[in-house]
Amino acid sequence: MASRCWRWWGRSAWPWTPPLSVGSIPSFRHQFSTQETTPQICVVGSGPAGFYTAQHLLKHPQAHVDIYEKQPVPFGLVRFGVAPDHPEVKTAHCGRCAFWGNVEVGRDVTVPELREAYHAVVLSYGAEDHRALEIPGEELPGVCSARAFVGWYNGLPENQELKPDLSCDTAVILGQGNVALDVARILLTPPEHLEKTDITKAALDVLRQSRVKTVWLVGRRGPLQVAFTIKELREMIQLPGTRPILDPVDFLGLQDRLKEVPRPRKRLTELLLRTAMEKPGPEEAARRASASRAWGLRFFRSPQQVLPSPDGQGAAGVRLAVTRLEGVGEATRAVPTGAMEDLPCGLVLSSIGYKSRPIDPSVPFDSKLGVIPNVEGRVTDVPGLYCSGWVKRGPTGVIATTMTDSFLTGQMLLQDLKAGLLPSGPRPGSAAIQALLSSRGVQPVSFSDWEKLDAEEVARGQGTGRPREKLVDPQEMLHLLGH
Ligand code: FAD
Ligand code: NAP
C-alpha cells in the first residue's frame, strides 16, 4: 500500500498532501489474524486526538484507517479553538488514511454500524459542549460561553449567529484558564493586530466596533491556583495598548510559599508577583500610563448570579461570593465567607471548561465526569471500541498532552490486534459505510475535497494580507464542491 504524508504546520499554509482514497485500499484477502490482512479501523473525529491516534495505528504495516468527521473540514479545535493569533502551535502529522468529512456519527451513521464494518473503532470526538455555571441569570442576553465566543471568532459554523454585543465598557470572564486568557486577549487586542490572522472577517468587523475597555477574569480560588500558563500570561502582560490590574493585597505572603510549589507554578507565580508588586521601569510605566484598555484578575470570588439590566434585556453585572481557601495542595478549595460583591459589566463570558456529550446510546458514558469510561483508551466492557483525546480523559491538556494519550490508545489497540483480541474475518470498512451514507443522502467530503476548500480559503485571503478567509457556511462549502 502506498504511503502518503499528511502534515499541518500552520493555518497559513495547511500543506497537506492527499490521503489514500478508498479505491486504493487493498482488498481483504485472508483471515484477519494473518500478517497480510488489512485491519480496518475507523476513528471518529479529526482533531489532534483523531489524527495522532491514526498516526500511531498506521505503524501497523497493513492497517487502513478511516477518519470520520462531522464538519466538512478537518482538524477540530486546531481550526476552531486555537486562537487566530497563535498559529505556531500547529504540529506536523504523518500517516496514511482517508478523511471523510460531513459525516456526523450518531446521526448519519451509528456506532454499532461502524463496529460492524470495522475491526475496531476509536472515538476521538472531543468535547463539544461547555460546562454550565448553573446560576440564575445565565440565560440572559449578554451572557455566553467562552466556547461559543471562541467558535464565533474562529468560524465554527454553529456559532456564526452569536454576534456578541460589544457595546459595553466592561466584560467579565468567569474562570482563569487559558481559554479565559485567549478570550480576554482577543477582546483587547488592537484590531489591526488581528487583521493578519485567519480570524473571521465578521468577527473582525464586530471587534473593530468594540467599546470594551476593561476585562475582568474572575477566579474562585487564589493566585496559586490559576489554571493558565506562563506563556499565555506573559502575552497578556505585554499586550499592546493594555495594562494589567492586579491587587497587591491578593499576593501578600505568597513569596514565602513559593518554595513549596513545583517549578512551573513557581515561575508563573513569580511573574504574577512581579507584575502585581513591583514598580515598573520608566518605559513600562509610560506604556501602562498610555494604555487605553485594561485587564485584571479578581481572585477569591465565586459567581452566584448574573444581574439583569433594568429592562431585563441584558446583563448589568455579576454577583460574586467572596471566598477563602481550605485544604492544601491540589485539594485546596474555595469556601464562601458569607460576604457578597457585585461586579458591574455588560458582557459575561463563562469560561469554566468544555464538556463532552454522549455520542450514541450503545456507548457507555460517564455523565458526571463527562468522559467515556475506559482503561488506557479501551472502552470499559466494549471490546473493539477505544477512545482518545478529550473524550477519553476530560477537557484539559494542550495538543502535546492529547498526542501522548492518543499514542497510548493506538498502542493498546495494536496490542489487542496482535493478541488476536479483535474480531476475526474480513470487514468491509469504508465501502459498507459509504453505501449506507449514500442511501441516507449524506455526501462525505474527502481529503482532496478539503484541499479545494483550502485553496479557496487561501485565494479569498489573498490581497488582504490574511493567510485565508475561512469559509463558515457548510452549505456554501458543499456547493463549492458541487455536492
Ligand atoms: P477536538 O480538537 O475537539 O476534535 C474533536 C473532533 O471531533 C472535532 O473535529 C469535531 O468536529 C469532531 N466530532 C465531534 N463530534 C463528532 C461526531 N458525532 N461525529 C464525527 N465527528 C465529530 N492546545 C495547544 O497546545 N495550544 C493552543 O494554543 C491551544 N488553544 C486552545 C484553545 C481553545 C479555545 C481550546 C478549547 C483548546 C486549546 N488547546 C490548545 C487544547 C487543544 O485544542 C486540545 O488539547 C485538543 O484539541 C483536543 O483534541 P481532541 O481531538 O480530543 O478534540
Ligand atoms: P481549565 O484550564 O480547566 O480552566 C477552567 C477554569 O474555570 C479554572 O480557573 C477553574 O477554577 C474555573 N472553574 C471551573 N468550574 C468553576 C465554577 N463552577 N465556578 C467558577 N470557576 C470555575 O479549562 P479551559 O480554560 O477551558 O482550558 C482547557 C484546556 O485547554 C486546558 O488544559 C488549557 O491549558 C488548554 N488550552 C491551552 C491553550 C494554550 O496552550 N494557549 C489555550 C486554550 C486552552 P478552579 O481551578 O478553581 O476549578
Tab-separated table of N, CA and C and ligand atoms in Angstrom, residues 44-50 68-71 75-78 81-83 86 89 103-106 124-128 150 179 182 354 359 388-391 393 397-400 402, ligand 1:
chain	number	residue	atom	x	y	z
A	44	VAL	N	-13.303	8.319	14.976
A	44	VAL	CA	-14.389	9.309	14.910
A	44	VAL	C	-13.872	10.635	15.460
A	45	GLY	N	-13.752	11.621	14.574
A	45	GLY	CA	-13.244	12.935	14.975
A	45	GLY	C	-11.873	13.186	14.369
A	46	SER	N	-11.691	14.388	13.809
A	46	SER	CA	-10.417	14.669	13.123
A	46	SER	C	-9.656	15.805	13.796
A	47	GLY	N	-9.796	15.906	15.131
A	47	GLY	CA	-8.951	16.842	15.872
A	47	GLY	C	-7.596	16.195	16.112
A	48	PRO	N	-6.778	16.811	16.974
A	48	PRO	CA	-5.471	16.222	17.264
A	48	PRO	C	-5.575	14.771	17.724
A	49	ALA	N	-6.578	14.442	18.552
A	49	ALA	CA	-6.679	13.059	19.043
A	49	ALA	C	-6.898	12.099	17.883
A	50	GLY	N	-7.799	12.450	16.976
A	50	GLY	CA	-8.092	11.577	15.836
A	50	GLY	C	-6.856	11.376	14.976
A	68	TYR	N	-13.691	9.714	10.341
A	68	TYR	CA	-14.998	10.347	10.092
A	68	TYR	C	-15.105	11.621	10.904
A	69	GLU	N	-15.561	12.674	10.253
A	69	GLU	CA	-15.612	13.997	10.895
A	69	GLU	C	-16.937	14.662	10.574
A	70	LYS	N	-17.573	15.240	11.578
A	70	LYS	CA	-18.898	15.838	11.320
A	70	LYS	C	-18.815	17.149	10.536
A	71	GLN	N	-17.738	17.902	10.709
A	71	GLN	CA	-17.590	19.138	9.930
A	71	GLN	C	-17.117	18.789	8.513
A	75	PHE	N	-9.500	18.927	11.393
A	75	PHE	CA	-8.587	19.492	12.405
A	75	PHE	C	-9.215	19.907	13.733
A	76	GLY	N	-10.516	19.822	13.909
A	76	GLY	CA	-11.116	20.083	15.219
A	76	GLY	C	-10.707	21.420	15.802
A	77	LEU	N	-10.316	21.394	17.075
A	77	LEU	CA	-10.011	22.649	17.768
A	77	LEU	C	-8.765	23.338	17.210
A	78	VAL	N	-7.979	22.635	16.412
A	78	VAL	CA	-6.830	23.327	15.823
A	78	VAL	C	-7.343	24.404	14.859
A	81	GLY	N	-10.566	26.212	17.639
A	81	GLY	CA	-10.345	26.557	19.040
A	81	GLY	C	-9.127	27.431	19.240
A	82	VAL	N	-7.979	26.949	18.756
A	82	VAL	CA	-6.715	27.678	18.930
A	82	VAL	C	-6.887	29.107	18.419
A	83	ALA	N	-6.452	30.062	19.219
A	83	ALA	CA	-6.686	31.468	18.882
A	83	ALA	C	-6.006	31.844	17.568
A	86	HIS	N	-2.363	32.593	17.409
A	86	HIS	CA	-1.456	31.525	17.859
A	86	HIS	C	-1.213	30.469	16.786
A	89	VAL	N	1.262	26.916	16.924
A	89	VAL	CA	1.105	25.649	17.647
A	89	VAL	C	0.758	24.474	16.745
A	103	VAL	N	-19.688	13.918	7.965
A	103	VAL	CA	-20.370	12.703	8.433
A	103	VAL	C	-20.459	12.778	9.957
A	104	GLU	N	-21.666	12.954	10.451
A	104	GLU	CA	-21.824	13.043	11.907
A	104	GLU	C	-22.182	11.675	12.460
A	105	VAL	N	-21.254	11.127	13.232
A	105	VAL	CA	-21.510	9.810	13.823
A	105	VAL	C	-22.535	9.995	14.949
A	106	GLY	N	-23.497	9.083	15.019
A	106	GLY	CA	-24.605	9.223	15.959
A	106	GLY	C	-25.835	9.774	15.261
A	124	SER	N	-12.843	9.699	19.113
A	124	SER	CA	-11.935	10.828	19.415
A	124	SER	C	-12.679	12.115	19.093
A	125	TYR	N	-13.915	12.193	19.604
A	125	TYR	CA	-14.774	13.281	19.139
A	125	TYR	C	-14.772	14.509	20.059
A	126	GLY	N	-13.805	14.577	20.981
A	126	GLY	CA	-13.571	15.811	21.726
A	126	GLY	C	-14.663	16.177	22.700
A	127	ALA	N	-14.733	17.454	23.003
A	127	ALA	CA	-15.689	17.987	23.990
A	127	ALA	C	-16.374	19.181	23.344
A	128	GLU	N	-17.577	18.959	22.871
A	128	GLU	CA	-18.223	19.993	22.058
A	128	GLU	C	-19.198	20.876	22.817
A	150	VAL	N	-15.384	31.596	21.258
A	150	VAL	CA	-14.204	31.111	20.531
A	150	VAL	C	-14.628	30.548	19.166
A	179	VAL	N	-8.282	29.288	28.171
A	179	VAL	CA	-9.360	29.738	27.282
A	179	VAL	C	-9.798	31.147	27.696
A	182	ASP	N	-7.311	33.498	26.342
A	182	ASP	CA	-7.492	33.647	24.874
A	182	ASP	C	-8.595	34.656	24.585
A	354	TYR	N	-14.853	22.982	29.036
A	354	TYR	CA	-15.645	22.331	27.998
A	354	TYR	C	-16.250	21.047	28.571
A	359	ILE	N	-22.362	10.094	22.564
A	359	ILE	CA	-22.477	10.096	21.104
A	359	ILE	C	-23.563	9.161	20.598
A	388	SER	N	-9.847	8.293	22.626
A	388	SER	CA	-8.636	9.086	22.837
A	388	SER	C	-8.998	10.562	22.897
A	389	GLY	N	-8.069	11.346	23.432
A	389	GLY	CA	-8.247	12.800	23.474
A	389	GLY	C	-9.164	13.244	24.601
A	390	TRP	N	-9.824	14.374	24.393
A	390	TRP	CA	-10.620	14.972	25.472
A	390	TRP	C	-11.793	14.098	25.882
A	391	VAL	N	-12.354	13.314	24.968
A	391	VAL	CA	-13.486	12.471	25.355
A	391	VAL	C	-13.008	11.287	26.207
A	393	ARG	N	-10.140	11.586	28.424
A	393	ARG	CA	-9.581	11.991	29.728
A	393	ARG	C	-10.150	13.284	30.283
A	397	GLY	N	-5.702	19.883	28.859
A	397	GLY	CA	-4.457	19.449	28.235
A	397	GLY	C	-4.282	20.074	26.862
A	398	VAL	N	-3.030	20.384	26.568
A	398	VAL	CA	-2.681	21.007	25.289
A	398	VAL	C	-2.526	19.918	24.216
A	399	ILE	N	-2.163	20.333	23.030
A	399	ILE	CA	-2.076	19.386	21.917
A	399	ILE	C	-1.043	18.286	22.231
A	400	ALA	N	0.056	18.674	22.881
A	400	ALA	CA	1.091	17.672	23.192
A	400	ALA	C	0.542	16.601	24.145
A	402	THR	N	-2.569	15.701	24.372
A	402	THR	CA	-3.517	14.919	23.577
A	402	THR	C	-2.753	13.934	22.690
B	1	FAD	P1	-11.082	18.269	19.203
B	1	FAD	O1	-9.916	19.073	18.772
B	1	FAD	O2	-12.281	18.992	19.702
B	1	FAD	O3	-11.509	17.324	17.993
B	1	FAD	C1	-12.705	16.590	18.023
B	1	FAD	C2	-13.231	16.450	16.601
B	1	FAD	O4	-14.326	15.529	16.605
B	1	FAD	C3	-13.770	17.754	16.014
B	1	FAD	O5	-13.240	17.961	14.727
B	1	FAD	C4	-15.289	17.543	15.971
B	1	FAD	O6	-15.917	18.262	14.925
B	1	FAD	C5	-15.344	16.041	15.751
B	1	FAD	N1	-16.635	15.456	16.155
B	1	FAD	C6	-17.374	15.767	17.248
B	1	FAD	N2	-18.497	15.022	17.287
B	1	FAD	C7	-18.481	14.235	16.186
B	1	FAD	C8	-19.370	13.270	15.676
B	1	FAD	N3	-20.516	12.964	16.310
B	1	FAD	N4	-19.058	12.659	14.510
B	1	FAD	C9	-17.904	12.955	13.843
B	1	FAD	N5	-17.016	13.880	14.304
B	1	FAD	C10	-17.296	14.501	15.460
B	1	FAD	N6	-3.624	23.447	22.804
B	1	FAD	C11	-2.384	23.881	22.469
B	1	FAD	O7	-1.437	23.085	22.506
B	1	FAD	N7	-2.177	25.183	22.081
B	1	FAD	C12	-3.182	26.091	21.990
B	1	FAD	O8	-2.967	27.265	21.619
B	1	FAD	C13	-4.486	25.651	22.334
B	1	FAD	N8	-5.524	26.513	22.252
B	1	FAD	C14	-6.768	26.074	22.600
B	1	FAD	C15	-7.822	26.976	22.544
B	1	FAD	C16	-9.090	26.582	22.929
B	1	FAD	C17	-10.230	27.568	22.878
B	1	FAD	C18	-9.312	25.259	23.378
B	1	FAD	C19	-10.691	24.835	23.806
B	1	FAD	C20	-8.275	24.355	23.439
B	1	FAD	C21	-6.986	24.749	23.057
B	1	FAD	N9	-5.906	23.883	23.116
B	1	FAD	C22	-4.658	24.307	22.757
B	1	FAD	C23	-6.093	22.462	23.523
B	1	FAD	C24	-6.286	21.556	22.291
B	1	FAD	O9	-7.132	22.205	21.375
B	1	FAD	C25	-6.837	20.193	22.736
B	1	FAD	O10	-5.858	19.531	23.524
B	1	FAD	C26	-7.177	19.278	21.564
B	1	FAD	O11	-7.838	19.954	20.522
B	1	FAD	C27	-8.076	18.113	21.990
B	1	FAD	O12	-8.164	17.263	20.882
B	1	FAD	P2	-9.404	16.301	20.558
B	1	FAD	O13	-9.081	15.701	19.239
B	1	FAD	O14	-9.685	15.446	21.716
B	1	FAD	O15	-10.675	17.275	20.397
